[in-house]
Short mmCIF file of C-alpha atoms and ligand atoms in Angstrom, two decimals:
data_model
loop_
_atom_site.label_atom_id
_atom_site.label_comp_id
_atom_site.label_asym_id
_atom_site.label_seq_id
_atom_site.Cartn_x
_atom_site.Cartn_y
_atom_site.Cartn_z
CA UNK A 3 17.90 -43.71 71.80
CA UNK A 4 21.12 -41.19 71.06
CA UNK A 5 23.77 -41.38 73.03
CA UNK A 6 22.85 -37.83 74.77
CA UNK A 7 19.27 -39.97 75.68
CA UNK A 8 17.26 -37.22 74.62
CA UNK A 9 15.53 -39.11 71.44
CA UNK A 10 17.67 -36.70 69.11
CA UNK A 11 17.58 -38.27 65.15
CA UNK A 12 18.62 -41.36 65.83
CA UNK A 13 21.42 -43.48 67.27
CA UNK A 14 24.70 -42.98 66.82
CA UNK A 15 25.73 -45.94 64.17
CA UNK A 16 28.01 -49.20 65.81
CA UNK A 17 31.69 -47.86 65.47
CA UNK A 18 32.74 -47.08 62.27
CA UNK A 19 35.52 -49.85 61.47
CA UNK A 20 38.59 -49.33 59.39
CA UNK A 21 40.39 -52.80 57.88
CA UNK A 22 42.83 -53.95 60.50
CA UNK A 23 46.27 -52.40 60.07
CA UNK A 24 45.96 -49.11 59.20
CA UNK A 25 49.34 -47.90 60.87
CA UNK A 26 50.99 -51.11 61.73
CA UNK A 27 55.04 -50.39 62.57
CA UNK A 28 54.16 -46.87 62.51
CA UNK A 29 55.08 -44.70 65.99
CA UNK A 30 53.17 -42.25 67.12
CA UNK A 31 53.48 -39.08 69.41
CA UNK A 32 49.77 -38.04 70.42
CA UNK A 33 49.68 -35.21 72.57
CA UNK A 34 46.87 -34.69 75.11
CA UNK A 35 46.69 -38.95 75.20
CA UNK A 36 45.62 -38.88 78.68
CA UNK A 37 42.15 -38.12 78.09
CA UNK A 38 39.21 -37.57 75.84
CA UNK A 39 39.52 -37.53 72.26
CA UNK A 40 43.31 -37.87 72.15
CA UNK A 41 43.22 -40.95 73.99
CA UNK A 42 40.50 -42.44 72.01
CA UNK A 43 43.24 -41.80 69.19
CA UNK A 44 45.56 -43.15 70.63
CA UNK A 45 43.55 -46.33 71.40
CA UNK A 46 42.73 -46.67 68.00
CA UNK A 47 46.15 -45.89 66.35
CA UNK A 48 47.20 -48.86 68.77
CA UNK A 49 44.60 -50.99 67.76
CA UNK A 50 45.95 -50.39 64.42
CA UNK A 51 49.81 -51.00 65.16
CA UNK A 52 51.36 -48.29 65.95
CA UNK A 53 53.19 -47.97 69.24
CA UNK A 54 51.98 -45.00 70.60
CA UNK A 55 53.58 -42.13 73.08
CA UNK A 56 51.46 -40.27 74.71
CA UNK A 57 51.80 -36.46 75.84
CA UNK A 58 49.83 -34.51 78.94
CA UNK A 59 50.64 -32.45 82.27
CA UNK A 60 49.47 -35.69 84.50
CA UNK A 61 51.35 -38.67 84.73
CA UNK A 62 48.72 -40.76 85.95
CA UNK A 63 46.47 -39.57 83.41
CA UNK A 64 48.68 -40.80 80.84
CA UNK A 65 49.78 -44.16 83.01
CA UNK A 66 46.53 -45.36 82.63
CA UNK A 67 45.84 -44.83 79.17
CA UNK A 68 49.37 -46.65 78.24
CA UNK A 69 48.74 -49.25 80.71
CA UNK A 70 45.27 -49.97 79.33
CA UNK A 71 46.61 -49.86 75.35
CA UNK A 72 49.52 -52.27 76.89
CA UNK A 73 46.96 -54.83 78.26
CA UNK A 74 45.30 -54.95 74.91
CA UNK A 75 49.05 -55.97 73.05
CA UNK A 76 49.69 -52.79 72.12
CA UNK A 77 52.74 -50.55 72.79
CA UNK A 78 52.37 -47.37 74.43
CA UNK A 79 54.68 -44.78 76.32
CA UNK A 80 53.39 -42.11 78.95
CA UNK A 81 55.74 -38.95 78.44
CA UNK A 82 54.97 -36.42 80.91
CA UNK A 83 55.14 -32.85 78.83
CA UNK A 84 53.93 -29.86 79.06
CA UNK A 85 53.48 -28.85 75.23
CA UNK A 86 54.01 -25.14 75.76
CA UNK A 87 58.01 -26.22 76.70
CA UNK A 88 59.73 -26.79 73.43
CA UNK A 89 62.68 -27.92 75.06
CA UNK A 90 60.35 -30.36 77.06
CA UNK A 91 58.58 -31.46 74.07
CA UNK A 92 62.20 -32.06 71.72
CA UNK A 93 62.47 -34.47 75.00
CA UNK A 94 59.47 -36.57 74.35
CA UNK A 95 60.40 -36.56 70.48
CA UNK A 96 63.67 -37.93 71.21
CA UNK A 97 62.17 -40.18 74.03
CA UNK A 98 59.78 -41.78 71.28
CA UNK A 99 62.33 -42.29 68.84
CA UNK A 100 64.73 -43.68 71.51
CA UNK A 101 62.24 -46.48 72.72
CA UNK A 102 60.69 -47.18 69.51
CA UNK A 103 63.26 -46.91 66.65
CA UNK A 104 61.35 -43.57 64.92
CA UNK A 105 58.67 -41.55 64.21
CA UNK A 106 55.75 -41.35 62.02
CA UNK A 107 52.78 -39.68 63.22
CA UNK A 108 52.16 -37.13 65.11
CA UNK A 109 48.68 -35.99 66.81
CA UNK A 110 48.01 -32.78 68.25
CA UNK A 111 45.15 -33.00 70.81
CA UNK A 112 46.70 -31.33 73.69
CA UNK A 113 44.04 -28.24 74.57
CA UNK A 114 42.37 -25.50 76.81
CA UNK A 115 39.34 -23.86 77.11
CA UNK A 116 36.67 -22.43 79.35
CA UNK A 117 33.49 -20.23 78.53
CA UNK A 118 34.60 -16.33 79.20
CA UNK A 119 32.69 -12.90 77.89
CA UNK A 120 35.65 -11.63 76.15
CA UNK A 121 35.47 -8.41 78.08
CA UNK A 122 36.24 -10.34 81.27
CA UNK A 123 38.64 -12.52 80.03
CA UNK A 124 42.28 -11.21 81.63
CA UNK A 125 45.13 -11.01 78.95
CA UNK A 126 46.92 -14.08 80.73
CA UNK A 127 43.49 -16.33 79.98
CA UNK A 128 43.82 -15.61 76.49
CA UNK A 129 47.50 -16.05 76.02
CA UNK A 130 47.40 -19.22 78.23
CA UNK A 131 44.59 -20.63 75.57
CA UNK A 132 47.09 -19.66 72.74
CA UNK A 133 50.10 -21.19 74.37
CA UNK A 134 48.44 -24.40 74.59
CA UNK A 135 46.76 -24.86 71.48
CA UNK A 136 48.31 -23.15 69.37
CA UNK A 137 51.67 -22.55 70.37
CA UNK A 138 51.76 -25.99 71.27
CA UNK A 139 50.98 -27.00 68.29
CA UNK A 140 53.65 -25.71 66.50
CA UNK A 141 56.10 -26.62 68.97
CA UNK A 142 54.58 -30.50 68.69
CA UNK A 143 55.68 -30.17 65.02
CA UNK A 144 58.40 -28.33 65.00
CA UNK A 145 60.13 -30.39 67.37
CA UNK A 146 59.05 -33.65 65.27
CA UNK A 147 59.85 -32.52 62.02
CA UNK A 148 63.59 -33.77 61.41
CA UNK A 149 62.40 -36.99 62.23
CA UNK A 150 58.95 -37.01 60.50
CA UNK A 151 61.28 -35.86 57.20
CA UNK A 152 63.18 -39.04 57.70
CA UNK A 153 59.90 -41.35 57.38
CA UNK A 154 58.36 -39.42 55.04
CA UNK A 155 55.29 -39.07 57.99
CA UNK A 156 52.48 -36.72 59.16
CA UNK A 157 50.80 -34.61 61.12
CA UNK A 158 46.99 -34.67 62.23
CA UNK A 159 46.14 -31.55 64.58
CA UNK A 160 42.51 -31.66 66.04
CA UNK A 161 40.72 -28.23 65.65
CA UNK A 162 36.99 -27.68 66.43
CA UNK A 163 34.22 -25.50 64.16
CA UNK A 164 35.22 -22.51 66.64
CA UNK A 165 37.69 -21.81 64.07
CA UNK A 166 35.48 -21.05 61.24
CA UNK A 167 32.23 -20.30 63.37
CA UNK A 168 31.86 -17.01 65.15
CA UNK A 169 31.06 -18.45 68.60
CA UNK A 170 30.31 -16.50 71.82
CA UNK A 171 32.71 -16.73 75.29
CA UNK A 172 35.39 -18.26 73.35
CA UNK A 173 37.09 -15.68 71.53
CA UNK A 174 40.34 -17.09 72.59
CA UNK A 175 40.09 -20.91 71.71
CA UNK A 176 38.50 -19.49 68.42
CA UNK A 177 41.56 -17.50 67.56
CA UNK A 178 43.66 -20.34 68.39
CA UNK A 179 42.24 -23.11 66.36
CA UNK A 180 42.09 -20.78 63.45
CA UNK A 181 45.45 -20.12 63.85
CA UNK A 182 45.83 -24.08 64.02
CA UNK A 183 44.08 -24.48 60.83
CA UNK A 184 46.49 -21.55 58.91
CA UNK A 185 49.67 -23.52 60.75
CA UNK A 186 48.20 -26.54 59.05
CA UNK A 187 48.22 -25.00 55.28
CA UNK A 188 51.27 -23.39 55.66
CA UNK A 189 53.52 -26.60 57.45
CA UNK A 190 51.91 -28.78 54.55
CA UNK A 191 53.05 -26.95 51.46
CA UNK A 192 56.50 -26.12 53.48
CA UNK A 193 56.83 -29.74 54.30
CA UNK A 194 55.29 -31.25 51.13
CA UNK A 195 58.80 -31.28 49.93
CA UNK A 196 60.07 -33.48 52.46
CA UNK A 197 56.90 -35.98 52.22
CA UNK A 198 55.84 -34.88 55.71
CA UNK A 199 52.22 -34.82 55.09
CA UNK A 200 49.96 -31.93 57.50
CA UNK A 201 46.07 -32.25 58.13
CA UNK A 202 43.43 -31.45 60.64
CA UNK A 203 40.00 -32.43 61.79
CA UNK A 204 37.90 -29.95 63.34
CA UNK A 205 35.27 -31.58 65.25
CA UNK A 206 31.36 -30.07 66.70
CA UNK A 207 30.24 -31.36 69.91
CA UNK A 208 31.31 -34.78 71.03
CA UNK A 209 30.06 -36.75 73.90
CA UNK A 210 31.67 -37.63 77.21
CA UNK A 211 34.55 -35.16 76.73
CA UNK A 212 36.09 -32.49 79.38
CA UNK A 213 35.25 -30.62 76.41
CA UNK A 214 31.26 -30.27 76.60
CA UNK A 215 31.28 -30.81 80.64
CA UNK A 216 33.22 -27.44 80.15
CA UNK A 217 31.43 -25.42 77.07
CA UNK A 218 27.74 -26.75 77.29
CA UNK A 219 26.63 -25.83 80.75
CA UNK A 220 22.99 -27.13 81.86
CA UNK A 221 20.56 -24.67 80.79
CA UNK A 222 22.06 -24.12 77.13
CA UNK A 223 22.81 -27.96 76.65
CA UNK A 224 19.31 -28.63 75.05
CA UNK A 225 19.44 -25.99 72.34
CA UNK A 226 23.19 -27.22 71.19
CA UNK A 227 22.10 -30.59 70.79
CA UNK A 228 18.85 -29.27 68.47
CA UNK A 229 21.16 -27.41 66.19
CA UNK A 230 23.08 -30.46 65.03
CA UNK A 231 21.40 -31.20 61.64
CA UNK A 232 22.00 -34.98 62.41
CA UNK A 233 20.41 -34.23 65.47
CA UNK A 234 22.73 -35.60 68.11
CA UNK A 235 26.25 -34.89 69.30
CA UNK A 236 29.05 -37.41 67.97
CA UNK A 237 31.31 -39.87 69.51
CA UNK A 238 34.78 -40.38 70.33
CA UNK A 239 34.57 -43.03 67.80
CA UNK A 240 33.38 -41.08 65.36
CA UNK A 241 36.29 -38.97 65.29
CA UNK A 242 39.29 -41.30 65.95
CA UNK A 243 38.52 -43.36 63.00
CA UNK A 244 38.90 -40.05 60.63
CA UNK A 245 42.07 -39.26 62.45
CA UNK A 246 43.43 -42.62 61.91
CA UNK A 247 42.39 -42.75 58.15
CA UNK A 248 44.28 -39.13 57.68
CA UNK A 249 47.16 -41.40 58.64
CA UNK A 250 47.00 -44.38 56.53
CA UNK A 251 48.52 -44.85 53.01
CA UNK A 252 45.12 -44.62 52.05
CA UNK A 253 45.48 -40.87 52.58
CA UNK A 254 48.54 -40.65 50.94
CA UNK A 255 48.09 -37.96 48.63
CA UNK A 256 45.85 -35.48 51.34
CA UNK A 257 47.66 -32.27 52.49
CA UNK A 258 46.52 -29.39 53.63
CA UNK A 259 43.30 -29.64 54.25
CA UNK A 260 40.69 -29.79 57.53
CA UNK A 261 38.33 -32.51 57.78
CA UNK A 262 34.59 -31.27 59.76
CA UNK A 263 33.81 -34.27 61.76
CA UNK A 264 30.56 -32.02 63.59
CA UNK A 265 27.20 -34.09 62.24
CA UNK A 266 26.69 -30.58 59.90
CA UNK A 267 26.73 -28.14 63.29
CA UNK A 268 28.73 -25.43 61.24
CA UNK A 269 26.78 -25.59 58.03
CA UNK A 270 24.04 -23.82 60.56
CA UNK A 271 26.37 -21.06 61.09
CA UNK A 272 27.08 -18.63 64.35
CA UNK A 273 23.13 -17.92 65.83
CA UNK A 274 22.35 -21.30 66.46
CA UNK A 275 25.44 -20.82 69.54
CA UNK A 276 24.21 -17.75 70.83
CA UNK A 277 22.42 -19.34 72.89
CA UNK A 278 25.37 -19.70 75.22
CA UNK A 279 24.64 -16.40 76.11
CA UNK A 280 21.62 -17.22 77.90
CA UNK A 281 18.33 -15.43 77.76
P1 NAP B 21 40.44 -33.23 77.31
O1 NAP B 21 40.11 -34.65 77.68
O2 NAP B 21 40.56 -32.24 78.40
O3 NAP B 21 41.76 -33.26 76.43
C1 NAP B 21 42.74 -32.25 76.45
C2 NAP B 21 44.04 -32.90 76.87
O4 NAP B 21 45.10 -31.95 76.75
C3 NAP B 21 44.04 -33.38 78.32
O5 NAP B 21 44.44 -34.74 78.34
C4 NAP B 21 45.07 -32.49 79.02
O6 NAP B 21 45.77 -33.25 79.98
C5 NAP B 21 45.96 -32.10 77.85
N1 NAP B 21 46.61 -30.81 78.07
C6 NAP B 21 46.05 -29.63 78.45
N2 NAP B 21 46.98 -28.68 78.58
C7 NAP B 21 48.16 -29.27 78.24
C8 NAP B 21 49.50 -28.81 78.17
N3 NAP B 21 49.81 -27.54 78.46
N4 NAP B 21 50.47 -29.67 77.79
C9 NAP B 21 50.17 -30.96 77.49
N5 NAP B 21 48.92 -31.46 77.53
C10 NAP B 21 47.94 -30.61 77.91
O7 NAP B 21 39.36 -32.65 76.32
P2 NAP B 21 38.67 -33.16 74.95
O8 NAP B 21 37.31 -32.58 74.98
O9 NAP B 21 38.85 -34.61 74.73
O10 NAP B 21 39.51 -32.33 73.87
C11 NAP B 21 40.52 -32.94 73.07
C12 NAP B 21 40.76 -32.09 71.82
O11 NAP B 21 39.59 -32.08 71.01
C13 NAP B 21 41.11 -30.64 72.11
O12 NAP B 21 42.05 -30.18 71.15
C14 NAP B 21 39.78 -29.94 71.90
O13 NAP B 21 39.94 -28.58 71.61
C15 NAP B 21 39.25 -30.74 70.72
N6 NAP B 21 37.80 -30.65 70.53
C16 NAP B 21 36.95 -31.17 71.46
C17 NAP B 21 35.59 -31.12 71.23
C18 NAP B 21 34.61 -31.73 72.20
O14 NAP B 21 33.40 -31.76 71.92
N7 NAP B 21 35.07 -32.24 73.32
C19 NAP B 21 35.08 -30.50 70.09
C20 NAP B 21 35.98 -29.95 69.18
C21 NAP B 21 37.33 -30.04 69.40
P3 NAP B 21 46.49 -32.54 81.25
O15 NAP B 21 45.49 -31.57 81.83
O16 NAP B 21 46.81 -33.70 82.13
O17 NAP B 21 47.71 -31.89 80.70
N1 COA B 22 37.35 -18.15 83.07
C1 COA B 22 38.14 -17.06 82.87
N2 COA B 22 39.50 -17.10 83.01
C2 COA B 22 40.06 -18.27 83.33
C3 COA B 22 39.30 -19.45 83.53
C4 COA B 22 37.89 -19.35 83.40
N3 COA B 22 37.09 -20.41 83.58
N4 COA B 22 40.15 -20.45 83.85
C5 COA B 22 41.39 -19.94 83.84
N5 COA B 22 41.33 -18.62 83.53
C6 COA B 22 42.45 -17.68 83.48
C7 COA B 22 43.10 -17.58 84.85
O1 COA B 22 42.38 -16.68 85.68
C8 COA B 22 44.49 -17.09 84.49
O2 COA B 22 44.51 -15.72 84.19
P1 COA B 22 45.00 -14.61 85.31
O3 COA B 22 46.42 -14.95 85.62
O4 COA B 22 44.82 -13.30 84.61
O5 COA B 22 44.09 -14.78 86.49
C9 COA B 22 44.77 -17.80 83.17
O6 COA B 22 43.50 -18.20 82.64
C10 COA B 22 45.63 -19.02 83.34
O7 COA B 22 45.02 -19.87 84.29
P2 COA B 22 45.83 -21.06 84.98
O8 COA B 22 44.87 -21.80 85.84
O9 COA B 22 47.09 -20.55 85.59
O10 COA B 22 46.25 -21.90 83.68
P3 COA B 22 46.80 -23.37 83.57
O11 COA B 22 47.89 -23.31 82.60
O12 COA B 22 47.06 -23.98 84.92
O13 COA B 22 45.53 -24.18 82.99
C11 COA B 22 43.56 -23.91 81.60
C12 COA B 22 45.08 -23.98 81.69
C13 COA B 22 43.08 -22.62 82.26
C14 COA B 22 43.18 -23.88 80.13
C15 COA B 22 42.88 -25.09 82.35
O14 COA B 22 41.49 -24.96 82.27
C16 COA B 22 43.31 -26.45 81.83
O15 COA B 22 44.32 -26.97 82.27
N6 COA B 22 42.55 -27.07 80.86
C17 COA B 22 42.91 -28.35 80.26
C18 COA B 22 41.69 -29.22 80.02
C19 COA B 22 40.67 -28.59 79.10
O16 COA B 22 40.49 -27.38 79.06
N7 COA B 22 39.97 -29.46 78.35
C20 COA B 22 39.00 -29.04 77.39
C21 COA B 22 39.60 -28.99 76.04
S1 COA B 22 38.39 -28.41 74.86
#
């Protein structure tokens, strides 16, 4: 059975595995590591060696996740930040470096987003959206940088096929993770220079997230998970594994560019989501 239990194509595989040690002595700043994706990345980078900070609003959100990774042998850090403070964020940078000697990844998770019609969507919804993401973003980066410069590291910012894909009711985290995508071009050939390496996956639907509980309400849940072409939505662990990879020396010469981790949803293009409009 999938994972979404509703005989889609065909189970999701066993976990993709990397070779142990992917990131070992790396440290990483993940931001939105409380929850959902970014903690599954943060699990994983763990798993993999790195000692691991991890950004979010909610303390105890981020507690857990650290205490969890620290029960397992790993090292992790909960940093409360909210991403749209630079200052706040230069904090957690130089709290990371502080406890762990430097810095060599960071991961951009941190995120908003709600269904809206544009037309009823106030002017402080969509700037909030961009703040987060986006501005966030850069400030994640920017606030890393003279330190990432030092150990010749990178950057891995998690997008979604909103970006590319015309998509109804979300007009602002569209614009955003665009605009995450450009950042992502631009900061790599800026910072090839200095080694600092910039990437980005963009995931489709993913299971068990705030993410879908928020943009695949009841009645148009069905028709999102037909218009997968592998027929079922992915897995958190089918999108830290890529995340960690961009990461690795194995990656060492990828810059630039924005890996789809969505089981083919975009190659489908925009109608396929209008169903979120009902009807
Ligand atoms: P999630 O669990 O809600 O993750 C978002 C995280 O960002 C939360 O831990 C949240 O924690 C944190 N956050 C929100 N606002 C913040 C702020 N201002 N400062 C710092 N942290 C903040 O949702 P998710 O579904 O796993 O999404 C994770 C990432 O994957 C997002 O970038 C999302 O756009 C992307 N994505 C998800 C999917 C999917 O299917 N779920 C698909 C494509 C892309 P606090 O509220 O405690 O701050
Ligand atoms: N529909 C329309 N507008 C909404 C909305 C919704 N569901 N939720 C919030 N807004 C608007 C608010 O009305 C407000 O605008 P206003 O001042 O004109 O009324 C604006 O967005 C900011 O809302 P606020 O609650 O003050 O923002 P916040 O900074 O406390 O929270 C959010 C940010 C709104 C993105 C919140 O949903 C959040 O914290 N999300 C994090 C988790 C998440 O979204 N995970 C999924 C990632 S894909």
């Amino acid at each position: 059975m999938s994972p979404s239990g509703d005989g889609g194509a065909g189970p999701a595989p066993a976990s993709a595995s990397l070779a142990p040690g992917q990131v070992t002595g790396k440290v990483a700043l993940v931001t939105g590591g409380g929850s959902g994706i970014g903690a599954g990345i943060a699990r994983l980078l763990a798993q993999h060696g790195a000692a691991v900070v991890l950004l979010g609003r909610t303390q105890a959100k981020l507690d857990a996740v650290a205490a969890e990774i620290v029960a397992a042998g790993g090292l992790a850090e909960a940093c409360a930040t909210d991403v749209r403070d630079f200052a706040a964020v230069e904090r957690a940078v130089a709290r990371a470096v502080e406890a762990f000697g430097h810095l060599d990844i960071v991961i951009n998770s941190a995120a908003g987003n709600f269904l809206s019609p544009a037309a009823a969507l106030s002017a402080n919804g969509f700037r909030t959206v961009i703040d987060i993401d986006l501005c966030g973003t850069f400030n994640a980066c920017r606030a890393s940088f003279a330190e990432l410069a030092k150990t010749r590291g990178c950057i891995v910012s998690i997008t979604a096929t909103q970006a590319e894909v015309p998509t109804p009711l979300q007009v602002h985290a569209g614009a955003a993770k665009a605009g995450i995508e450009k950042l992502t071009r631009d900061l790599a050939l800026e910072w090839a220079s200095s080694g600092v390496r910039v990437n980005s996956v963009a995931p489709g639907p993913i299971e068990a997230t705030e993410g879908m509980k928020r943009l695949a309400p009841g009645a148009a849940q069905a028709s999102l998970r037909k218009q997968v072409p592998l027929g079922r939505w992915g897995s958190i662990d089918e999108v830290a594994p890529a995340v960690v990879y961009l990461c690795s020396p194995a990656a060492s010469f990828i810059t630039g560019t924005s890996l789809l981790i969505d089981g083919g949803t975009s190659l489908t293009g925009a109608a396929g989501m209008m169903s979120l409009l009902g009807g």
